[in-house]
Amino acid sequence: RHCGNWVRTTDGGTFSSPNYPNTYPPNKECLYVLEALPRQRIELMFDEVFHIEASFECRFDHIEVRDGPFSFSPLINRFCGSASPGLILSSGRFMWIRFFSDEELEGTGFQVQYSFAADPEFHLHVGGLLNPIPDCQFELSGADGVIRSSQVDEESKVKPDQAVDCIWTIRAPTKNRIYLRFLEYQMENSNECKKNFVAVYDGSNAIEDLKAKFCSTVANDIMLDTGVGVVRMWADETSRLSRFRMLFTSFADPPCMSGAFFCHTNMCINTSLVCNGIQNCVFPWDESNCKEKKNKGLFHQITKTHGTIICVSTGVVLLLLIVSILVQVKQPRKKVLVRKNNLFPRADFQEVFDPPHYELFNLRDKISSRDLGELSEELQSLQALRRSSSGSRCIHEHHCGSLASINSIKGSLGAQGLGRGSMELPPFRVDFQNSLPPLRDFNSSLRKKSWPSMKSGRISELKSVLVLLKESLVVLQSPFGHVAQVHRLEILQLCHSSVTHLTL
């Protein structure tokens, strides 16, 4: 009221210096902030009658115009003297104007007419009209709450192809103020305030109550001076991915009354906000020393959000368990032979781990004592025959086989054993080994003997040995229980080779 006349209309308005067209008073400072609608800009036209004290760089009396809503917005220019500035255009929808006069040398002053025009950077549709901006407003109140830009899409306030110009009005309880803290903030077109921004007003949504405006990459917390806060978000069609979340907390100035919590930052908040898992104070004083309450709150949250899923999963598992039990009960049971530990002495287990010894032991048990005696007698007779006929030699190699043929047969048999990857057989037991001469002696004696020179009695003895070995083969071909199949095959191969050599 002390800065002259200011007439406002929907399309613009006029304002002038104090006492215009008379001389303006000394020591005056008047501030004018103009705001146009989204997608519009401001046209400022000075009258021809213009006179402000002239000075170098307009350091004394002057009028300052900035392209934006704040005193730190980009400077357009400072004007003084008697030359009218003429037409001045803003690049966006805000303009900040300041008139200043010192204590001496006053002038007539100025008068300005301003109007709002379409911003040429926004493309016009057919007919020269822009897309209409839908009405988008929200009301919030209480001790605390969260302002979310996603609420616009959730409540279908704006279509996906439309620009967003939404206002959230916050009303705190009586004698309380409002503290705003950003939880999330991201502008799709950073540092382009004409395309997207978040503005905060203190008291109303009028331009003179603008507290802060954010359009860059960082947004800081705000402490309002009144109990009414307005948050405005603007995002054009190319900035629909811009988003933010903001926590508001109502607080009172100290001293704190009963039922209030002191935040150590000149804030008294409601006790219901203490240990609620959200930081409502500037510093987390309200969430410190809350371990027990936090645990209860976490359990309660899990029960509410996941209780249904946990119950359904548990029911499905129990149902499957019952079905599996019923299936097992109805199916016929297989007979399982249960063997006690005392039925198998430790020595028997040791024989199982040493299959060749165990197999030979079974072979020895299976052969009757009479057969063993006959075999021993026949072998002794064979040794005596070798000693008595040590002077005789094979007359023709085709009678008893040449040494090269015998070695080739032995080599082929050894290759077959190694090809199967079987291990070497351990030696026979001492008593049984001493009673039987080695197989090498059989082969050497057979090579050295000429069958025509033998008597018929000796030939019958050799035939009996051959029959005994064939019977041993029959015994070995029977199942052996725990003896491994691979060791049985090795013993069978040994016996077959013995029979082959005796036949030759």
Short mmCIF file of C-alpha atoms in Angstrom, two decimals:
data_model
loop_
_atom_site.label_atom_id
_atom_site.label_comp_id
_atom_site.label_asym_id
_atom_site.label_seq_id
_atom_site.Cartn_x
_atom_site.Cartn_y
_atom_site.Cartn_z
CA ARG A 1 0.00 0.00 0.00
CA HIS A 2 3.03 2.29 0.31
CA CYS A 3 4.35 1.47 -3.20
CA GLY A 4 1.82 3.17 -5.46
CA ASN A 5 -1.08 1.72 -7.36
CA TRP A 6 -1.24 -1.88 -8.57
CA VAL A 7 -4.20 -2.94 -10.66
CA ARG A 8 -4.53 -6.63 -11.55
CA THR A 9 -6.65 -8.29 -14.20
CA THR A 10 -6.85 -11.80 -15.64
CA ASP A 11 -4.88 -10.72 -18.71
CA GLY A 12 -2.33 -8.48 -16.92
CA GLY A 13 -2.39 -5.18 -15.04
CA THR A 14 -0.55 -1.95 -14.20
CA PHE A 15 1.64 -0.66 -11.38
CA SER A 16 3.66 2.49 -10.79
CA SER A 17 6.12 4.11 -8.42
CA PRO A 18 4.78 5.83 -5.26
CA ASN A 19 3.04 9.24 -5.85
CA TYR A 20 3.23 8.83 -9.63
CA PRO A 21 3.08 11.09 -11.64
CA ASN A 22 4.44 13.21 -8.78
CA THR A 23 7.94 12.84 -7.30
CA TYR A 24 8.53 9.54 -5.53
CA PRO A 25 9.62 9.72 -1.84
CA PRO A 26 13.19 8.98 -0.64
CA ASN A 27 14.31 5.76 1.05
CA LYS A 28 11.76 3.54 -0.60
CA GLU A 29 11.98 -0.12 -1.68
CA CYS A 30 9.12 -1.76 -3.53
CA LEU A 31 9.03 -5.32 -4.80
CA TYR A 32 6.77 -6.69 -7.55
CA VAL A 33 6.64 -10.38 -8.56
CA LEU A 34 4.57 -11.27 -11.61
CA GLU A 35 3.34 -14.76 -12.45
CA ALA A 36 1.67 -15.90 -15.63
CA LEU A 37 -0.17 -19.12 -16.33
CA PRO A 38 1.77 -22.15 -17.52
CA ARG A 39 2.89 -21.94 -21.19
CA GLN A 40 2.72 -18.15 -21.03
CA ARG A 41 5.28 -15.39 -20.59
CA ILE A 42 5.16 -11.74 -19.43
CA GLU A 43 5.39 -8.61 -21.56
CA LEU A 44 6.42 -5.48 -19.62
CA MET A 45 5.80 -2.07 -21.25
CA PHE A 46 7.08 1.18 -19.62
CA ASP A 47 5.29 4.47 -20.32
CA GLU A 48 7.09 7.26 -22.12
CA VAL A 49 7.04 9.38 -18.99
CA PHE A 50 10.00 7.94 -17.09
CA HIS A 51 12.47 9.70 -14.80
CA ILE A 52 14.66 8.13 -12.11
CA GLU A 53 17.83 9.66 -10.66
CA ALA A 54 20.63 8.97 -13.09
CA SER A 55 23.93 7.46 -11.89
CA PHE A 56 26.84 5.33 -13.14
CA GLU A 57 25.59 1.73 -13.53
CA CYS A 58 22.40 2.90 -11.75
CA ARG A 59 24.00 2.44 -8.33
CA PHE A 60 21.60 4.83 -6.61
CA ASP A 61 17.93 5.16 -7.52
CA HIS A 62 16.97 2.46 -10.03
CA ILE A 63 14.44 -0.19 -11.07
CA GLU A 64 15.77 -3.74 -11.39
CA VAL A 65 14.14 -6.45 -13.53
CA ARG A 66 15.00 -10.17 -13.24
CA ASP A 67 13.87 -13.10 -15.36
CA GLY A 68 12.34 -15.33 -12.70
CA PRO A 69 10.53 -15.27 -9.36
CA PHE A 70 13.51 -14.64 -7.05
CA SER A 71 16.06 -11.98 -6.27
CA PHE A 72 18.79 -14.33 -7.52
CA SER A 73 17.06 -15.03 -10.84
CA PRO A 74 18.94 -13.99 -14.00
CA LEU A 75 19.25 -10.22 -14.24
CA ILE A 76 17.66 -8.61 -17.30
CA ASN A 77 18.84 -5.07 -16.57
CA ARG A 78 18.85 -2.04 -14.22
CA PHE A 79 17.20 1.13 -15.44
CA CYS A 80 17.57 4.78 -14.39
CA GLY A 81 17.70 8.26 -16.00
CA SER A 82 15.07 9.73 -18.25
CA ALA A 83 15.02 7.19 -21.12
CA SER A 84 12.08 4.79 -21.02
CA PRO A 85 13.13 1.10 -21.12
CA GLY A 86 10.27 0.32 -23.49
CA LEU A 87 9.20 -3.33 -23.96
CA ILE A 88 10.77 -6.09 -21.83
CA LEU A 89 9.96 -9.78 -22.29
CA SER A 90 10.44 -12.66 -19.87
CA SER A 91 11.62 -16.09 -20.95
CA GLY A 92 9.25 -17.88 -18.59
CA ARG A 93 6.12 -17.33 -16.60
CA PHE A 94 7.75 -15.29 -13.78
CA MET A 95 9.28 -11.84 -13.48
CA TRP A 96 10.87 -10.17 -10.43
CA ILE A 97 10.88 -6.31 -10.29
CA ARG A 98 12.39 -4.08 -7.59
CA PHE A 99 12.30 -0.28 -7.22
CA PHE A 100 14.81 1.45 -4.92
CA SER A 101 15.38 5.11 -3.93
CA ASP A 102 18.03 6.59 -1.63
CA GLU A 103 17.80 9.64 0.62
CA GLU A 104 18.28 12.38 -2.00
CA LEU A 105 17.60 13.45 -5.62
CA GLU A 106 14.18 12.00 -6.40
CA GLY A 107 12.35 12.00 -9.75
CA THR A 108 8.94 11.50 -11.27
CA GLY A 109 9.21 7.72 -11.32
CA PHE A 110 7.60 5.25 -13.72
CA GLN A 111 4.41 3.46 -14.73
CA VAL A 112 4.30 -0.04 -16.26
CA GLN A 113 1.67 -2.01 -18.08
CA TYR A 114 2.13 -5.76 -18.21
CA SER A 115 0.27 -8.54 -20.01
CA PHE A 116 0.47 -12.30 -20.48
CA ALA A 117 1.18 -13.76 -23.92
CA ALA A 118 1.57 -17.29 -25.21
CA ASP A 119 5.05 -18.68 -24.95
CA PRO A 120 6.31 -19.31 -28.50
CA GLU A 121 8.42 -22.25 -27.34
CA PHE A 122 5.24 -24.28 -26.83
CA HIS A 123 3.85 -25.61 -30.09
CA LEU A 124 0.33 -24.50 -30.93
CA HIS A 125 -2.30 -26.90 -32.18
CA VAL A 126 -4.70 -26.33 -35.05
CA GLY A 127 -6.58 -23.11 -34.41
CA GLY A 128 -3.79 -21.55 -32.37
CA LEU A 129 -4.92 -23.07 -29.05
CA LEU A 130 -2.85 -25.01 -26.52
CA ASN A 131 -4.03 -28.14 -24.80
CA PRO A 132 -6.14 -27.22 -21.77
CA ILE A 133 -4.59 -27.86 -18.37
CA PRO A 134 -7.00 -29.86 -16.17
CA ASP A 135 -7.78 -28.85 -12.62
CA CYS A 136 -5.68 -30.88 -10.17
CA GLN A 137 -5.87 -30.09 -6.45
CA PHE A 138 -5.43 -32.05 -3.23
CA GLU A 139 -6.09 -31.23 0.45
CA LEU A 140 -4.06 -32.64 3.36
CA SER A 141 -4.08 -32.09 7.13
CA GLY A 142 -3.07 -33.71 10.39
CA ALA A 143 0.09 -34.28 12.42
CA ASP A 144 2.02 -35.57 9.42
CA GLY A 145 1.55 -36.98 5.93
CA VAL A 146 3.18 -37.65 2.58
CA ILE A 147 2.69 -35.66 -0.62
CA ARG A 148 3.19 -37.88 -3.69
CA SER A 149 3.27 -36.94 -7.33
CA SER A 150 2.17 -40.50 -8.15
CA GLN A 151 -1.20 -39.60 -6.64
CA VAL A 152 -1.96 -37.70 -9.86
CA ASP A 153 -1.89 -40.89 -11.93
CA GLU A 154 -3.51 -43.03 -9.22
CA GLU A 155 -6.59 -40.79 -9.09
CA SER A 156 -6.56 -40.12 -12.86
CA LYS A 157 -6.44 -36.37 -12.42
CA VAL A 158 -4.48 -35.89 -15.64
CA LYS A 159 -4.32 -37.96 -18.81
CA PRO A 160 -0.95 -39.44 -19.85
CA ASP A 161 -0.60 -37.04 -22.80
CA GLN A 162 -1.46 -33.90 -20.83
CA ALA A 163 0.70 -31.50 -18.85
CA VAL A 164 0.62 -31.61 -15.04
CA ASP A 165 -0.16 -28.51 -12.98
CA CYS A 166 -1.23 -29.82 -9.57
CA ILE A 167 -1.52 -28.11 -6.19
CA TRP A 168 -1.36 -29.74 -2.74
CA THR A 169 -2.68 -27.56 0.11
CA ILE A 170 -1.53 -28.51 3.64
CA ARG A 171 -3.33 -27.23 6.76
CA ALA A 172 -1.69 -27.72 10.14
CA PRO A 173 -3.54 -27.67 13.49
CA THR A 174 -4.08 -24.37 15.26
CA LYS A 175 -0.92 -22.55 16.40
CA ASN A 176 1.24 -25.00 14.48
CA ARG A 177 3.66 -24.55 11.63
CA ILE A 178 4.76 -26.91 8.88
CA TYR A 179 8.08 -28.63 8.22
CA LEU A 180 8.61 -30.08 4.73
CA ARG A 181 11.24 -32.73 3.94
CA PHE A 182 11.84 -34.28 0.52
CA LEU A 183 11.90 -38.08 0.46
CA GLU A 184 12.32 -38.33 -3.31
CA TYR A 185 12.95 -35.73 -5.97
CA GLN A 186 13.75 -36.08 -9.66
CA MET A 187 13.09 -33.75 -12.56
CA GLU A 188 13.15 -35.29 -16.02
CA ASN A 189 14.45 -32.05 -17.57
CA SER A 190 16.80 -30.74 -14.91
CA ASN A 191 17.56 -26.99 -14.83
CA GLU A 192 14.73 -26.30 -17.27
CA CYS A 193 12.18 -24.57 -15.06
CA LYS A 194 9.88 -23.83 -17.97
CA LYS A 195 9.32 -27.54 -18.46
CA ASN A 196 9.19 -28.87 -14.89
CA PHE A 197 9.51 -27.58 -11.32
CA VAL A 198 8.24 -27.96 -7.76
CA ALA A 199 7.27 -24.71 -5.99
CA VAL A 200 6.48 -24.21 -2.29
CA TYR A 201 4.31 -21.34 -1.01
CA ASP A 202 3.99 -20.17 2.58
CA GLY A 203 0.46 -19.06 3.49
CA SER A 204 -1.27 -19.14 0.08
CA ASN A 205 -0.60 -19.93 -3.56
CA ALA A 206 -0.09 -16.26 -4.46
CA ILE A 207 3.20 -15.33 -6.05
CA GLU A 208 4.16 -13.03 -3.19
CA ASP A 209 4.04 -16.05 -0.84
CA LEU A 210 6.44 -18.12 -2.94
CA LYS A 211 8.95 -19.65 -0.54
CA ALA A 212 11.12 -21.82 -2.81
CA LYS A 213 11.18 -23.24 -6.29
CA PHE A 214 13.11 -26.35 -7.36
CA CYS A 215 13.87 -27.38 -10.91
CA SER A 216 17.48 -28.56 -10.70
CA THR A 217 18.89 -31.83 -9.39
CA VAL A 218 18.72 -31.03 -5.63
CA ALA A 219 15.87 -29.97 -3.33
CA ASN A 220 16.36 -28.99 0.32
CA ASP A 221 14.04 -29.10 3.33
CA ILE A 222 11.80 -26.11 4.10
CA MET A 223 10.46 -24.68 7.38
CA LEU A 224 7.31 -22.62 6.81
CA ASP A 225 6.31 -19.66 8.96
CA THR A 226 2.57 -20.28 8.84
CA GLY A 227 0.18 -23.19 9.28
CA VAL A 228 -0.80 -23.26 5.59
CA GLY A 229 1.54 -24.64 2.96
CA VAL A 230 1.04 -25.00 -0.78
CA VAL A 231 3.09 -27.30 -2.99
CA ARG A 232 2.78 -26.92 -6.73
CA MET A 233 4.19 -29.20 -9.40
CA TRP A 234 4.45 -28.30 -13.05
CA ALA A 235 5.51 -30.75 -15.76
CA ASP A 236 4.75 -30.29 -19.44
CA GLU A 237 4.06 -33.08 -21.90
CA THR A 238 7.77 -33.81 -22.32
CA SER A 239 8.42 -34.04 -18.55
CA ARG A 240 5.83 -36.52 -17.36
CA LEU A 241 8.53 -38.70 -15.75
CA SER A 242 9.28 -35.97 -13.20
CA ARG A 243 8.33 -37.09 -9.69
CA PHE A 244 8.72 -36.28 -6.01
CA ARG A 245 7.68 -37.39 -2.52
CA MET A 246 7.56 -34.97 0.38
CA LEU A 247 6.87 -35.51 4.09
CA PHE A 248 5.07 -32.77 5.98
CA THR A 249 5.10 -32.53 9.78
CA SER A 250 3.05 -30.16 11.91
CA PHE A 251 4.96 -28.74 14.85
CA ALA A 252 4.64 -26.06 17.53
CA ASP A 253 7.27 -23.69 18.86
CA PRO A 254 8.73 -24.40 22.32
CA PRO A 255 8.04 -24.58 25.20
CA CYS A 256 6.40 -27.91 24.48
CA MET A 257 3.02 -28.61 26.01
CA SER A 258 1.92 -31.94 27.48
CA GLY A 259 1.62 -34.66 24.87
CA ALA A 260 4.40 -33.16 22.72
CA PHE A 261 7.94 -34.32 22.01
CA PHE A 262 10.86 -31.87 21.87
CA CYS A 263 13.03 -32.34 18.76
CA HIS A 264 16.02 -30.24 19.99
CA THR A 265 15.58 -28.00 16.94
CA ASN A 266 12.89 -25.65 18.28
CA MET A 267 10.21 -28.15 17.26
CA CYS A 268 7.52 -29.77 19.38
CA ILE A 269 5.83 -32.64 17.55
CA ASN A 270 3.00 -34.94 18.54
CA THR A 271 4.06 -37.93 20.66
CA SER A 272 2.28 -40.25 18.24
CA LEU A 273 5.08 -39.51 15.74
CA VAL A 274 7.80 -40.81 18.07
CA CYS A 275 9.24 -44.22 17.11
CA ASN A 276 6.88 -44.62 14.16
CA GLY A 277 9.67 -45.59 11.76
CA ILE A 278 9.67 -42.17 10.03
CA GLN A 279 11.97 -39.27 10.80
CA ASN A 280 9.70 -36.30 11.57
CA CYS A 281 12.29 -34.10 13.27
CA VAL A 282 15.06 -32.30 11.42
CA PHE A 283 17.48 -34.71 13.10
CA PRO A 284 16.39 -38.27 14.01
CA TRP A 285 15.81 -37.57 17.70
CA ASP A 286 12.31 -39.05 17.49
CA GLU A 287 13.62 -42.39 16.17
CA SER A 288 16.56 -42.94 18.54
CA ASN A 289 16.32 -45.40 21.46
CA CYS A 290 13.36 -47.17 19.87
CA LYS A 291 14.67 -50.71 19.46
CA GLU A 292 11.82 -52.50 21.26
CA LYS A 293 9.14 -50.43 19.61
CA LYS A 294 10.78 -50.85 16.23
CA ASN A 295 10.79 -54.61 16.58
CA LYS A 296 7.10 -54.66 17.48
CA GLY A 297 6.31 -52.33 14.63
CA LEU A 298 8.23 -54.49 12.18
CA PHE A 299 6.40 -57.64 13.29
CA HIS A 300 3.07 -55.86 13.04
CA GLN A 301 3.92 -54.63 9.56
CA ILE A 302 4.92 -58.10 8.39
CA THR A 303 1.71 -59.55 9.81
CA LYS A 304 -0.44 -57.01 7.99
CA THR A 305 1.29 -57.09 4.61
CA HIS A 306 2.29 -60.75 4.36
CA GLY A 307 -0.05 -62.56 6.75
CA THR A 308 -2.35 -63.82 4.04
CA ILE A 309 0.53 -65.12 1.91
CA ILE A 310 2.14 -66.91 4.86
CA CYS A 311 -1.15 -68.58 5.87
CA VAL A 312 -1.95 -69.75 2.34
CA SER A 313 1.58 -71.13 1.84
CA THR A 314 1.45 -72.99 5.17
CA GLY A 315 -1.94 -74.49 4.29
CA VAL A 316 -0.70 -75.73 0.91
CA VAL A 317 2.38 -77.33 2.49
CA LEU A 318 0.27 -79.11 5.14
CA LEU A 319 -2.16 -80.34 2.49
CA LEU A 320 0.65 -81.79 0.37
CA LEU A 321 2.14 -83.43 3.46
CA ILE A 322 -1.17 -85.13 4.34
CA VAL A 323 -1.64 -86.35 0.75
CA SER A 324 1.87 -87.82 0.66
CA ILE A 325 1.26 -89.66 3.96
CA LEU A 326 -2.01 -91.15 2.67
CA VAL A 327 -0.33 -92.31 -0.54
CA GLN A 328 2.47 -93.99 1.41
CA VAL A 329 -0.03 -95.75 3.69
CA LYS A 330 -2.14 -97.12 0.82
CA GLN A 331 0.81 -98.40 -1.22
CA PRO A 332 1.99 -102.02 -0.50
CA ARG A 333 5.10 -102.11 1.61
CA LYS A 334 8.23 -103.82 0.40
CA LYS A 335 9.76 -106.44 2.66
CA VAL A 336 13.08 -105.25 3.90
CA LEU A 337 15.54 -107.62 5.52
CA VAL A 338 16.77 -106.01 8.71
CA ARG A 339 20.13 -107.24 9.83
CA LYS A 340 21.51 -106.61 13.22
CA ASN A 341 25.03 -105.44 13.76
CA ASN A 342 26.03 -108.52 15.79
CA LEU A 343 25.26 -110.84 12.85
CA PHE A 344 28.25 -109.54 10.93
CA PRO A 345 31.53 -109.74 12.82
CA ARG A 346 34.20 -107.25 12.07
CA ALA A 347 36.37 -109.89 10.42
CA ASP A 348 33.65 -110.65 7.86
CA PHE A 349 33.44 -106.98 6.90
CA GLN A 350 37.17 -106.98 6.41
CA GLU A 351 36.83 -109.93 4.03
CA VAL A 352 34.15 -108.08 2.06
CA PHE A 353 36.50 -105.15 1.59
CA ASP A 354 39.10 -107.65 0.31
CA PRO A 355 37.03 -109.58 -2.26
CA PRO A 356 39.80 -111.76 -3.80
CA HIS A 357 40.78 -113.31 -0.43
CA TYR A 358 37.12 -113.74 0.46
CA GLU A 359 36.41 -115.44 -2.88
CA LEU A 360 39.35 -117.81 -2.58
CA PHE A 361 38.32 -118.60 0.96
CA ASN A 362 34.85 -119.55 -0.28
CA LEU A 363 36.41 -121.61 -3.04
CA ARG A 364 38.48 -123.43 -0.48
CA ASP A 365 35.43 -124.04 1.69
CA LYS A 366 33.40 -125.33 -1.23
CA ILE A 367 36.00 -127.93 -2.30
CA SER A 368 35.73 -131.02 -0.20
CA SER A 369 38.69 -132.35 1.75
CA ARG A 370 38.70 -135.47 -0.45
CA ASP A 371 39.11 -133.44 -3.63
CA LEU A 372 41.92 -131.45 -2.04
CA GLY A 373 43.72 -134.63 -1.10
CA GLU A 374 43.38 -136.08 -4.58
CA LEU A 375 44.54 -132.82 -6.09
CA SER A 376 47.61 -132.77 -3.82
CA GLU A 377 48.47 -136.37 -4.70
CA GLU A 378 48.07 -135.72 -8.42
CA LEU A 379 50.27 -132.67 -8.22
CA GLN A 380 52.95 -134.54 -6.28
CA SER A 381 52.85 -137.25 -8.92
CA LEU A 382 53.19 -134.59 -11.58
CA GLN A 383 56.28 -133.18 -9.85
CA ALA A 384 57.82 -136.66 -9.57
CA LEU A 385 57.13 -137.21 -13.23
CA ARG A 386 58.94 -133.99 -14.06
CA ARG A 387 61.97 -135.00 -11.99
CA SER A 388 62.14 -138.48 -13.47
CA SER A 389 61.82 -137.24 -16.99
CA SER A 390 64.05 -134.20 -16.65
CA GLY A 391 66.35 -135.52 -19.35
CA SER A 392 63.67 -135.79 -22.03
CA ARG A 393 62.81 -132.89 -24.28
CA CYS A 394 60.16 -132.11 -26.81
CA ILE A 395 61.13 -133.72 -30.13
CA HIS A 396 58.79 -131.65 -32.24
CA GLU A 397 57.48 -128.24 -31.29
CA HIS A 398 54.01 -128.98 -32.63
CA HIS A 399 53.58 -131.67 -29.88
CA CYS A 400 53.82 -129.26 -26.94
CA GLY A 401 53.82 -125.87 -28.57
CA SER A 402 56.70 -123.51 -29.25
CA LEU A 403 57.92 -121.06 -26.67
CA ALA A 404 56.93 -118.11 -28.86
CA SER A 405 53.36 -119.40 -29.24
CA ILE A 406 53.00 -119.95 -25.53
CA ASN A 407 54.27 -116.42 -24.76
CA SER A 408 51.91 -114.94 -27.34
CA ILE A 409 48.97 -116.71 -25.69
CA LYS A 410 50.03 -115.42 -22.27
CA GLY A 411 50.48 -111.89 -23.64
CA SER A 412 47.03 -111.86 -25.21
CA LEU A 413 45.45 -113.07 -22.00
CA GLY A 414 47.27 -110.40 -19.99
CA ALA A 415 46.17 -107.65 -22.41
CA GLN A 416 42.56 -108.75 -22.07
CA GLY A 417 42.78 -108.54 -18.27
CA LEU A 418 44.31 -105.08 -18.37
CA GLY A 419 41.83 -103.91 -20.97
CA ARG A 420 38.98 -104.51 -18.56
CA GLY A 421 40.68 -102.26 -16.02
CA SER A 422 40.61 -104.89 -13.25
CA MET A 423 43.14 -104.86 -10.44
CA GLU A 424 45.75 -107.56 -9.81
CA LEU A 425 44.71 -110.55 -7.78
CA PRO A 426 46.48 -110.84 -4.44
CA PRO A 427 48.44 -114.02 -3.70
CA PHE A 428 46.80 -117.18 -2.40
CA ARG A 429 46.88 -118.02 1.27
CA VAL A 430 50.08 -119.49 2.58
CA ASP A 431 48.93 -123.00 3.31
CA PHE A 432 47.05 -123.41 0.06
CA GLN A 433 49.84 -121.81 -1.96
CA ASN A 434 52.49 -124.10 -0.50
CA SER A 435 50.43 -127.14 -1.34
CA LEU A 436 50.01 -126.07 -4.98
CA PRO A 437 52.95 -125.41 -7.30
CA PRO A 438 52.85 -122.16 -9.24
CA LEU A 439 51.24 -122.08 -12.65
CA ARG A 440 54.58 -121.22 -14.21
CA ASP A 441 55.85 -124.67 -13.18
CA PHE A 442 52.87 -126.27 -14.91
CA ASN A 443 53.59 -124.43 -18.11
CA SER A 444 57.35 -125.09 -18.04
CA SER A 445 56.87 -128.77 -17.30
CA LEU A 446 54.30 -129.11 -20.03
CA ARG A 447 56.61 -127.39 -22.49
CA LYS A 448 59.50 -129.65 -21.57
CA LYS A 449 57.53 -132.90 -21.72
CA SER A 450 56.78 -134.81 -24.86
CA TRP A 451 53.37 -136.41 -24.67
CA PRO A 452 54.32 -139.55 -26.66
CA SER A 453 57.07 -140.34 -24.13
CA MET A 454 54.68 -140.40 -21.18
CA LYS A 455 53.10 -143.49 -19.82
CA SER A 456 49.41 -144.07 -19.93
CA GLY A 457 49.19 -143.88 -16.10
CA ARG A 458 50.67 -140.38 -16.08
CA ILE A 459 48.32 -139.32 -18.81
CA SER A 460 45.37 -140.48 -16.74
CA GLU A 461 46.70 -138.49 -13.78
CA LEU A 462 46.88 -135.36 -15.90
CA LYS A 463 43.35 -136.00 -17.11
CA SER A 464 42.15 -136.24 -13.53
CA VAL A 465 43.78 -132.85 -12.77
CA LEU A 466 42.06 -131.43 -15.83
CA VAL A 467 38.69 -132.77 -14.64
CA LEU A 468 39.28 -131.26 -11.20
CA LEU A 469 40.01 -127.84 -12.70
CA LYS A 470 36.84 -128.03 -14.80
CA GLU A 471 34.86 -128.82 -11.65
CA SER A 472 36.48 -125.78 -10.04
CA LEU A 473 35.24 -123.69 -12.96
CA VAL A 474 31.70 -124.94 -12.32
CA VAL A 475 32.03 -123.94 -8.68
CA LEU A 476 33.36 -120.51 -9.60
CA GLN A 477 30.49 -119.88 -12.02
CA SER A 478 27.95 -120.22 -9.19
CA PRO A 479 26.84 -116.98 -7.36
CA PHE A 480 29.06 -115.86 -4.46
CA GLY A 481 26.83 -113.43 -2.50
CA HIS A 482 28.86 -110.41 -1.43
CA VAL A 483 31.88 -111.09 -3.69
CA ALA A 484 32.25 -108.50 -6.39
CA GLN A 485 31.55 -109.67 -9.95
CA VAL A 486 34.80 -108.20 -11.28
CA HIS A 487 36.95 -110.39 -8.99
CA ARG A 488 34.96 -113.52 -9.93
CA LEU A 489 35.68 -112.85 -13.60
CA GLU A 490 39.39 -112.53 -12.88
CA ILE A 491 39.49 -115.89 -11.09
CA LEU A 492 37.52 -117.48 -13.92
CA GLN A 493 40.03 -116.12 -16.42
CA LEU A 494 42.87 -117.60 -14.38
CA CYS A 495 41.27 -121.03 -14.35
CA HIS A 496 40.48 -120.89 -18.06
CA SER A 497 44.10 -120.10 -18.82
CA SER A 498 45.23 -123.05 -16.69
CA VAL A 499 42.87 -125.39 -18.52
CA THR A 500 44.14 -124.10 -21.86
CA HIS A 501 47.77 -124.70 -20.91
CA LEU A 502 47.03 -128.19 -19.61
CA THR A 503 45.17 -128.99 -22.82
CA LEU A 504 48.13 -127.86 -24.90
#
